[in-house]
PDB file of C-alpha atoms in Angstrom:
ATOM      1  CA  UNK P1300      78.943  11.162 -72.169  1.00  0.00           C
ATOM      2  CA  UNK P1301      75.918   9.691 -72.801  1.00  0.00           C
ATOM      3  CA  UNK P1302      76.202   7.256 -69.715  1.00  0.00           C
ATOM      4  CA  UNK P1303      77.077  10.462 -67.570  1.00  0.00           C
ATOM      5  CA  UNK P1304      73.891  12.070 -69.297  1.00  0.00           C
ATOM      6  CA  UNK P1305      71.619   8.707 -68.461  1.00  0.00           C
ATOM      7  CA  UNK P1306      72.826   9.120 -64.849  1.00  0.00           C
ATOM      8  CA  UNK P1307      71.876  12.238 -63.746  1.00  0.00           C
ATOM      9  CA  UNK P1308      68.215  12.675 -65.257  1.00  0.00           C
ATOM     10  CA  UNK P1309      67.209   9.129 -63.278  1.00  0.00           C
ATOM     11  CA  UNK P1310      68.884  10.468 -60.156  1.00  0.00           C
ATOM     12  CA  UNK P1311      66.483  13.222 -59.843  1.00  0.00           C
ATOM     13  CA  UNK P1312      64.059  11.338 -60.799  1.00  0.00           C
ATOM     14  CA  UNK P1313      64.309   8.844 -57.736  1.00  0.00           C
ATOM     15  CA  UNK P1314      64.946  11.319 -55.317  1.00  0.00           C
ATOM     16  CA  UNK P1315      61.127  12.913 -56.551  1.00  0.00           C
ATOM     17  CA  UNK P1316      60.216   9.369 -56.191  1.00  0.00           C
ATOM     18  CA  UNK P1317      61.669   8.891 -52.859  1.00  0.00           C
ATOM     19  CA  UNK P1318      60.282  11.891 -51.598  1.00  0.00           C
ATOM     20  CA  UNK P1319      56.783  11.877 -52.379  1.00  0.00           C
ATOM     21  CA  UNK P1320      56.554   8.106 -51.369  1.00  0.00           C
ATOM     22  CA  UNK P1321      57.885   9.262 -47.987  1.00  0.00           C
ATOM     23  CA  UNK P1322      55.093  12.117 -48.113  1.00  0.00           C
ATOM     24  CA  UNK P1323      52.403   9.361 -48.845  1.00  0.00           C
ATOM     25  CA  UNK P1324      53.479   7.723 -46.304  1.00  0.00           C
ATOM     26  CA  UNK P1325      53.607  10.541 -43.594  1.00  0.00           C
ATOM     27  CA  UNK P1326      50.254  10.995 -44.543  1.00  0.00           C
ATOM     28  CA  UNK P1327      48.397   8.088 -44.662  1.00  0.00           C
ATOM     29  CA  UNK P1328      50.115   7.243 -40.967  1.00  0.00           C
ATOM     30  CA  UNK P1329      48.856  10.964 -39.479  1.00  0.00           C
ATOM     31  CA  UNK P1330      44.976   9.904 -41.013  1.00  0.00           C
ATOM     32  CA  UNK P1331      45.148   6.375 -39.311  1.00  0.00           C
ATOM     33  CA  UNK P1332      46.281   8.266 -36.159  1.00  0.00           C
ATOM     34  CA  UNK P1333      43.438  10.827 -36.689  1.00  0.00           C
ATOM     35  CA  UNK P1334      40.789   7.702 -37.131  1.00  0.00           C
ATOM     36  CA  UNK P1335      41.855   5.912 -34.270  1.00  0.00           C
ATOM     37  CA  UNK P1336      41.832   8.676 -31.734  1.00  0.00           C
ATOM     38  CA  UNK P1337      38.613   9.671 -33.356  1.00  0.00           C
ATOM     39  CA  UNK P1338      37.797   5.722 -32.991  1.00  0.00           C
ATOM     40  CA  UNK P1339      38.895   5.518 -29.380  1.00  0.00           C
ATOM     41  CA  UNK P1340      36.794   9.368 -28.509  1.00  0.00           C
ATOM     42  CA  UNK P1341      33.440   7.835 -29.879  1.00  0.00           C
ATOM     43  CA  UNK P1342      33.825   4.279 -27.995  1.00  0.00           C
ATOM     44  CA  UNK P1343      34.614   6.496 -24.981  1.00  0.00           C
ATOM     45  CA  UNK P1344      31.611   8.689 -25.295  1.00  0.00           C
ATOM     46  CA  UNK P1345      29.798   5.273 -26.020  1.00  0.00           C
ATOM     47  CA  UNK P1346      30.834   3.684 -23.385  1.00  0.00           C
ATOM     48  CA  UNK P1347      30.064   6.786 -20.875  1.00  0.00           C
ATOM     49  CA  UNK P1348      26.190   6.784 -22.106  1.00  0.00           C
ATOM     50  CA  UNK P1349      26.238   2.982 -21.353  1.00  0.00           C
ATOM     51  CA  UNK P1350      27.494   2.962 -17.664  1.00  0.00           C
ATOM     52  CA  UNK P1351      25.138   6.066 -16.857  1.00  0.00           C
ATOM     53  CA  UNK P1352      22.053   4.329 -17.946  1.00  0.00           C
ATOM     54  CA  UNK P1353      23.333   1.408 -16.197  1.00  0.00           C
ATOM     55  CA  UNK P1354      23.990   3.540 -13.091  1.00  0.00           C
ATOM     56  CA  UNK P1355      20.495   5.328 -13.317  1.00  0.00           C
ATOM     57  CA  UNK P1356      18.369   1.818 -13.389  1.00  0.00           C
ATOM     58  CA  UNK P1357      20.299   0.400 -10.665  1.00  0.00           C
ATOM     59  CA  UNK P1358      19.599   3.375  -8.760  1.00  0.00           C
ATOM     60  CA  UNK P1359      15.956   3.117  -9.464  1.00  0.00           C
ATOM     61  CA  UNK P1360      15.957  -0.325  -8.702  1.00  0.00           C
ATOM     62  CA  UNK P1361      17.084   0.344  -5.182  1.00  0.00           C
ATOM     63  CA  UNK P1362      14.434   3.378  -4.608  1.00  0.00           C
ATOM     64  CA  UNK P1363      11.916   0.834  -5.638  1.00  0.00           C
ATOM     65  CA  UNK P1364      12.862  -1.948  -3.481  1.00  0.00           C
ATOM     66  CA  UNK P1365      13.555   0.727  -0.728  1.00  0.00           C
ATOM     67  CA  UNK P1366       9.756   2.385  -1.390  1.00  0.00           C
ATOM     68  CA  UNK P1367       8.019  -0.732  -1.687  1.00  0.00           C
ATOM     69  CA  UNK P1368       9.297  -1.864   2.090  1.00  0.00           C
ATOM     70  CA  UNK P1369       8.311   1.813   2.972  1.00  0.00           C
ATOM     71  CA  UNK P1370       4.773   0.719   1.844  1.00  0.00           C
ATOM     72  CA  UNK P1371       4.663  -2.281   3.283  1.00  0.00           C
ATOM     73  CA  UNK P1372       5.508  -0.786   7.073  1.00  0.00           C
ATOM     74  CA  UNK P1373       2.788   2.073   6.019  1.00  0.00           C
ATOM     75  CA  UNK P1374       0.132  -0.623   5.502  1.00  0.00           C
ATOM     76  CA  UNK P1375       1.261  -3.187   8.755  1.00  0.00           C
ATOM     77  CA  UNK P1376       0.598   0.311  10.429  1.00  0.00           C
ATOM     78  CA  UNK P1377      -2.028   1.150   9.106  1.00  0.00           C
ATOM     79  CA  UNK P1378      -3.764  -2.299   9.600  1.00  0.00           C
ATOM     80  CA  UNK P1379      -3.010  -2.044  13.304  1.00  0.00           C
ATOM     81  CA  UNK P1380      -4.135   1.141  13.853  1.00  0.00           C
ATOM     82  CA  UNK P1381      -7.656   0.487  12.575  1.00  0.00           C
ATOM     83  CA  UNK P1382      -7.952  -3.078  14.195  1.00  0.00           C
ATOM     84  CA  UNK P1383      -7.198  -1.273  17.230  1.00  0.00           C
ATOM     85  CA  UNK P1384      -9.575   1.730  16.752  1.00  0.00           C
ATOM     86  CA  UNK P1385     -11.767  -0.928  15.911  1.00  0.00           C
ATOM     87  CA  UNK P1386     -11.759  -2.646  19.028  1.00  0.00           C
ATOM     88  CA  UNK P1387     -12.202   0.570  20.822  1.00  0.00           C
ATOM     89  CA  UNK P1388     -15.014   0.997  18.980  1.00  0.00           C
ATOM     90  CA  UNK P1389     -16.901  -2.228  19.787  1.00  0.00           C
ATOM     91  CA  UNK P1390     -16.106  -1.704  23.170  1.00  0.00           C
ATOM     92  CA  UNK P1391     -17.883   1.791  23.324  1.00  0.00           C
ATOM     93  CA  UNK P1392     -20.528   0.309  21.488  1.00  0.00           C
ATOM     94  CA  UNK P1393     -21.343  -2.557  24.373  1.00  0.00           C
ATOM     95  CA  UNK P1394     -20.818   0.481  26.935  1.00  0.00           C
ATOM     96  CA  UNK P1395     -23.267   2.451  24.883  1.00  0.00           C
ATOM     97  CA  UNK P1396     -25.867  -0.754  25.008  1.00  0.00           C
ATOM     98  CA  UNK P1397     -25.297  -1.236  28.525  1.00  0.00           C
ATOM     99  CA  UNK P1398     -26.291   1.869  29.599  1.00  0.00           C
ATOM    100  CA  UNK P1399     -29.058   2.496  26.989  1.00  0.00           C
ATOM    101  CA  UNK P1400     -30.033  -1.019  28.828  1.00  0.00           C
ATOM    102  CA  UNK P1401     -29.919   0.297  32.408  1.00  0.00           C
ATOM    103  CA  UNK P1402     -31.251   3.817  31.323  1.00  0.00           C
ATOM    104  CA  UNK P1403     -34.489   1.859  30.214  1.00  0.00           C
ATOM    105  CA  UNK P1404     -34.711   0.003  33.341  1.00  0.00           C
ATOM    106  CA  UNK P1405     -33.914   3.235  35.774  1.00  0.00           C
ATOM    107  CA  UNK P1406     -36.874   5.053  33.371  1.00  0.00           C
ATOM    108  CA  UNK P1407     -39.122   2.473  34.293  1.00  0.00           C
ATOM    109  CA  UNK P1408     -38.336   2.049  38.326  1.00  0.00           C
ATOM    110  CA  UNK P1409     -37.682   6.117  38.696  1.00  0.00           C
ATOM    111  CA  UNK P1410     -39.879   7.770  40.947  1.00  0.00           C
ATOM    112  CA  UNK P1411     -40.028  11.805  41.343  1.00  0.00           C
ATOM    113  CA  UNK P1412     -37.638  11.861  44.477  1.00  0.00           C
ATOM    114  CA  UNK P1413     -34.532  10.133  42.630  1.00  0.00           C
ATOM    115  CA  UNK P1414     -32.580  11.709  39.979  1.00  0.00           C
ATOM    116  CA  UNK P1415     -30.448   8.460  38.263  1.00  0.00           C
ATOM    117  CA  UNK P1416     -31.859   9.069  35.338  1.00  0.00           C
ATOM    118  CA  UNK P1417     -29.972  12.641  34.259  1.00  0.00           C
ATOM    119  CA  UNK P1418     -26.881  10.634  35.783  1.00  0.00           C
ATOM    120  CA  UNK P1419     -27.186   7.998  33.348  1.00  0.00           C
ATOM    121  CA  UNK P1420     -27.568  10.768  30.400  1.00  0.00           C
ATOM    122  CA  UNK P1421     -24.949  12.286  31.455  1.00  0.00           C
ATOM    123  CA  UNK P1422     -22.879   9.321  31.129  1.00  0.00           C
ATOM    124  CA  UNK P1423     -24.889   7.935  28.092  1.00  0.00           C
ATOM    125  CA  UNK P1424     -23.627  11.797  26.450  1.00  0.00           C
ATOM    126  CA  UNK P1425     -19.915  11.171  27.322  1.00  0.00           C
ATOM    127  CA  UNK P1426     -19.835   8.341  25.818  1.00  0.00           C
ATOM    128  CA  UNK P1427     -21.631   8.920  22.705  1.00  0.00           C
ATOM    129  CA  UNK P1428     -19.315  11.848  22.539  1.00  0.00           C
ATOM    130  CA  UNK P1429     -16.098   9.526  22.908  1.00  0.00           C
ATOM    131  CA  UNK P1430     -17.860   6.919  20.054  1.00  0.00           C
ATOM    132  CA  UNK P1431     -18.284   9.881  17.575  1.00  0.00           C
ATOM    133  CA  UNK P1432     -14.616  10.567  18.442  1.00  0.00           C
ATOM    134  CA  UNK P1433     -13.353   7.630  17.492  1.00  0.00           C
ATOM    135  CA  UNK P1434     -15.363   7.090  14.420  1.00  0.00           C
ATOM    136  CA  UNK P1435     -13.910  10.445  12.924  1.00  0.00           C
ATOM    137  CA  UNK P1436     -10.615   8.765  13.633  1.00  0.00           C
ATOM    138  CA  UNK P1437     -11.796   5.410  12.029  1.00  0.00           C
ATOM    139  CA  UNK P1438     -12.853   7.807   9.141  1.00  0.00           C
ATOM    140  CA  UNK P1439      -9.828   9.517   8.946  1.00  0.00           C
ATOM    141  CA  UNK P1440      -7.387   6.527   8.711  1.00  0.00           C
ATOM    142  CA  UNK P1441      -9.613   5.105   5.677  1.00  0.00           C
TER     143      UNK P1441
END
């Protein structure tokens, strides 16, 4: 009886044995499961944050390039705008001396029965009003 008695308390006893080892092991395999989707959520987020930042200086990258050729065309505009205006300008300028020129000499040759002279203001006017003109554009574009 005694080897009947020494059998059955160390048959329970591995069964508890067996049981709570299996329970450990159910466990500890549901925590690793838990860490690596927790693992695999954060590289995700992670790895999100990285390509958006990426994303966002490429695009700015592009707007600069894109903006900076948008300047350039401004400025090649700009530059032949005013060297034309300019030209214009120097142009009314020798019209303006021209006629200042031949207003002087008509002063000096008029006599009472010609009237050149109010001709040659008239003109003289127009133009001055066309050189003022063009100097508020010249002002403008600077």
């Amino acid at each position: 009886m005694t080897r009947s008695d020494d059998m059955k308390p160390s048959a329970p006893s591995s069964d508890i044995h067996h049981t709570r080892s299996a329970k450990g092991k159910a466990g500890s395999s549901i925590k690793l499961f838990l860490v690596m989707w927790i693992v695999l959520i954060a590289l995700g987020v992670v790895g999100t944050y990285y390509y958006s930042n990426h994303l966002q200086q490429q695009m700015i990258n592009q707007l600069q390039a894109h903006n900076q050729q948008q300047i350039a065309a401004l400025k090649t505009d700009y530059e032949n705008q005013l060297t034309t205006i300019s030209k214009e300008v120097e142009d009314l300028q020798g019209q303006v001396q021209s006629f200042n020129e031949l207003l002087t000499f008509t002063k000096d040759n008029a006599s009472n029965k010609t009237d050149n002279s109010n001709k040659l203001y008239t003109q003289l006017s127009e133009v001055k009003k066309q050189l003022e003109t063009l100097q508020k554009k010249m002002d403008l574009l600077k």
